[in-house]
Structure formats: C-alpha cells, structure tokens
Coordinates of C-alpha atoms in Angstrom, one line a residue:
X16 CA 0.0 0.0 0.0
X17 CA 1.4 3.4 -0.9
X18 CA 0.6 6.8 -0.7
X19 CA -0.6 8.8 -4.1
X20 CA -2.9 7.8 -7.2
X21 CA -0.3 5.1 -8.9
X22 CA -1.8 5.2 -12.8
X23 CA -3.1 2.2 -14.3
X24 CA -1.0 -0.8 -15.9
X25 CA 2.4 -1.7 -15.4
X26 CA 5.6 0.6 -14.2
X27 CA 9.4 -0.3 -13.8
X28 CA 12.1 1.5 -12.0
X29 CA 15.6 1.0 -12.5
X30 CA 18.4 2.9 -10.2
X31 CA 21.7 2.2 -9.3
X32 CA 20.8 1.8 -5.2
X33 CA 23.9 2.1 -2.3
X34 CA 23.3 1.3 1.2
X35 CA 25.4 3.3 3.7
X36 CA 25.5 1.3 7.2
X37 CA 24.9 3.5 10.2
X38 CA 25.4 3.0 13.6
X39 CA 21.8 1.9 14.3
X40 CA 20.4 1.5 11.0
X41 CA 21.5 1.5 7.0
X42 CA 19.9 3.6 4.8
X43 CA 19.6 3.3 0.7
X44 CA 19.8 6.0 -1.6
X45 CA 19.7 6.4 -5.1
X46 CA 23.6 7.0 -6.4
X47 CA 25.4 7.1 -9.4
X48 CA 27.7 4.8 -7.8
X49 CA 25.1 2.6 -6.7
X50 CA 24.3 -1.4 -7.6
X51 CA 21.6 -1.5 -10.4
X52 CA 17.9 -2.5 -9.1
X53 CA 15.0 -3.3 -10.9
X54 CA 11.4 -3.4 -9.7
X55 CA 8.0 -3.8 -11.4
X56 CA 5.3 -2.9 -9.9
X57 CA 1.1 -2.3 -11.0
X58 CA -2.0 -0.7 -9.3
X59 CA -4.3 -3.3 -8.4
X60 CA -7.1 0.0 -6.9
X61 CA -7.2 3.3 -5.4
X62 CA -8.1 3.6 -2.0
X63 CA -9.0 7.0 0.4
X64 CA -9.3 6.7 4.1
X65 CA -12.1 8.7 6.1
X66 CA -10.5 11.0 8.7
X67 CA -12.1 10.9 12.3
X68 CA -14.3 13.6 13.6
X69 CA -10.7 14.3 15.3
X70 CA -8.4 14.4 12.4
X71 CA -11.5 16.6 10.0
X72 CA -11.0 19.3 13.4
X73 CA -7.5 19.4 12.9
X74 CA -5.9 21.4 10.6
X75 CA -5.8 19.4 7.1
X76 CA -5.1 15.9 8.5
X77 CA -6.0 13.4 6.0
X78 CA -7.8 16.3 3.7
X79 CA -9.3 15.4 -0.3
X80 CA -6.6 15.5 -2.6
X81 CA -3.4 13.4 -3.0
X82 CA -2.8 13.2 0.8
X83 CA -5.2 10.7 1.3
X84 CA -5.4 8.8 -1.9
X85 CA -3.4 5.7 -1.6
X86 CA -2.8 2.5 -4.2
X87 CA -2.6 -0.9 -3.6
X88 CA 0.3 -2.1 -5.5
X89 CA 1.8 -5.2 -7.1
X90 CA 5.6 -5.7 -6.7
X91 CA 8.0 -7.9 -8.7
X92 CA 11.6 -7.6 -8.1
X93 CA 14.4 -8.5 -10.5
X94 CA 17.2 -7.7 -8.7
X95 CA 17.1 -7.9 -4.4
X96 CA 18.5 -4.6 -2.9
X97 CA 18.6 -3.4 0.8
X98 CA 15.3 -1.5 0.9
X99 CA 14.6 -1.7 -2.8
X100 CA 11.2 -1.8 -2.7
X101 CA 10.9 1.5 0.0
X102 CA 13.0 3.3 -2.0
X103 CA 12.1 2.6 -5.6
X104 CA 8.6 3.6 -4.9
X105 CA 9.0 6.4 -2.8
X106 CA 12.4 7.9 -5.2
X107 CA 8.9 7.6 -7.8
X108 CA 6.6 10.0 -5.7
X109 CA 5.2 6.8 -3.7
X110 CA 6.6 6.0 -0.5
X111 CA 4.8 3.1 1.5
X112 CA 2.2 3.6 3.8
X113 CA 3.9 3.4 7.6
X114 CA 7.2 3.9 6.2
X115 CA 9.3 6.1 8.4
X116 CA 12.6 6.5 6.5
X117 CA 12.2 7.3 2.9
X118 CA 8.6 9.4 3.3
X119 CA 8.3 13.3 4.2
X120 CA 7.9 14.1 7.6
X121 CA 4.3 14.6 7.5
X122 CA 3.4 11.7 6.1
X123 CA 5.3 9.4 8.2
X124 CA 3.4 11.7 11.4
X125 CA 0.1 11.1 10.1
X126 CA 0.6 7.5 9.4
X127 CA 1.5 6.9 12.6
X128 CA -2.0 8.0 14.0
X129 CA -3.3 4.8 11.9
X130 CA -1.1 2.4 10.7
X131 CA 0.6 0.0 13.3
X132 CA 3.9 -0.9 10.7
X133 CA 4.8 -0.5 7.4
X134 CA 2.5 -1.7 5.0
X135 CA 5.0 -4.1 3.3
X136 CA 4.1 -7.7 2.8
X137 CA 5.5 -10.4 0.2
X138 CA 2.4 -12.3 -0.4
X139 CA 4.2 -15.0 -2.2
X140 CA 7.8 -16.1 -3.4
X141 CA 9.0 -18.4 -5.9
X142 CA 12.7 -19.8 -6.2
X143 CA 15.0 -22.8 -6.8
X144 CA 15.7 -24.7 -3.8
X145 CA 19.5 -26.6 -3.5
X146 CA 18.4 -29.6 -6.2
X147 CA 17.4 -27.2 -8.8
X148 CA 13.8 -27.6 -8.3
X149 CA 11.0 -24.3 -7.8
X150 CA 9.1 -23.9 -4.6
X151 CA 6.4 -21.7 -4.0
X152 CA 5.6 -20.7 -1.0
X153 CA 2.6 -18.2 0.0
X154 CA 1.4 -16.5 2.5
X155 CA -1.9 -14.2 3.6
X156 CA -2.1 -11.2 4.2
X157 CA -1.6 -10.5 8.2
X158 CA -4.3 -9.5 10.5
X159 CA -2.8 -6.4 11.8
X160 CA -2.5 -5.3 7.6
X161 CA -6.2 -6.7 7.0
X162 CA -7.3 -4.3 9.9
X163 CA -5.5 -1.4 8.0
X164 CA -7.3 -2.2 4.6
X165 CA -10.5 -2.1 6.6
X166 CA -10.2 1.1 7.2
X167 CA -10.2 2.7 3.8
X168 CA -12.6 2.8 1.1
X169 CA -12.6 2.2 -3.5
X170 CA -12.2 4.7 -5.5
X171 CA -13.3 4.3 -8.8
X172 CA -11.5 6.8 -10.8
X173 CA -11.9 7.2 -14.6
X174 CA -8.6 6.7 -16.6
X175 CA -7.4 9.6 -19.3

C-alpha cells in the first residue's frame, strides 16, 4: 500500500541503489555509484481513508486531494536490494504507507495515527531450492494489515 494515485498498468524502475550502514540503522539511496535494481510494480485499486471527527478538526489531517489517496500495488523484483522496494517507490513519488525513512515528515506523522507498521508484505515467493527444483511458498495477508485495509474505502476513478 502506498501513498498517491499510482496510474493504471504496469511501471518499472531502475536505479543504481547504495546502502550506507549507520550505527543503528542502514539507509539506501539512489547513487550514481550505486548497484543496479529493478522493480516492477502495477495498481491493483485506489483507496481513500475517512478522517475521524478528530483528524476533520484538525488542521488538514487526512484532507481530499493526493494526501489521502493511496494505491494498492503489485511488486515484482528483478534484482534484491537493501530496501529496494521502500526506496524505488517512494524515489517515484510513492513511498509506502507506515514507512518512516524514505517518506516526508508529514506523512510518516500522520501515518503513525493509523497504521501500526509498514505496510510491506511479500504475499508469495518463488525460487530454486539446492536440487534445482522451484518452490512456491505463499502467505496471507496479516491481520494487523487486514485491519489497515478495513479502514479505507474504493475509488473508482476514470482513466485519461
């Protein structure tokens, strides 16, 4: 789940990613330097969350516009990158819901009002195991993610 209207069909990114280790955390940037990445990724719907009585009283939490439009997106990745995913969509204008490193200061605040984590989850994974052979392996969507999704609402937009 990210923040913004992600348009319709299928998008790419490809930057050269470096990860600098800090004392207490690394962080990934996009660097000429860098190791190449690539992600794809599609809309699967636009979503809006309702503000509270609380959040409508204050000033501009969660108001119309871009703010509060979010996308539920599709991720495939090519290449696996420290923080590839968090910082391909947000270097494209659409950083994760509940991210708190690679949003803008605002959004991580309000996001933190709502959403318990980031909203990150591999839903399924397919590779080669030792003997050459593929295994799939999926997984649901957690409970404390479910209860995030349950809190927004469609939006049907109509493409241009």
């Amino acid at each position: 789940l990210v923040h913004g209207r992600v348009p319709a069909g299928q998008h790419w990114a490809a930057d050269k990613l470096k990860t600098e280790s800090g004392e207490l955390y690394s962080t990934t940037s996009v660097e000429e330097d860098g190791r190449v990445a690539v992600t794809y990724y599609e809309c699967l719907g636009h979503l809006q969350r309702t503000p509270t009585e609380a959040e409508s009283d204050s000033a501009g939490a969660c108001s119309e516009g871009s703010a509060s439009m979010m996308s539920l997106v599709r991720v495939r990745l090519i290449t696996g990158r420290t923080h590839q995913i968090r910082v391909h969509l947000s270097n494209t204008g659409y950083p994760l819901v509940g991210e708190n490193r690679y949003a803008t200061a605002r959004q991580i605040e309000d996001d933190k009002t709502w959403v318990p984590r980031l909203f990150l989850h591999c839903h399924n994974l397919r590779f080669c195991d030792l003997q050459g052979q593929p295994v799939d392996v999926s997984c649901p969507l957690p409970s404390d993610l479910q209860d995030v999704l349950r809190q927004l609402q469609p939006v049907h937009l109509i493409e241009s």
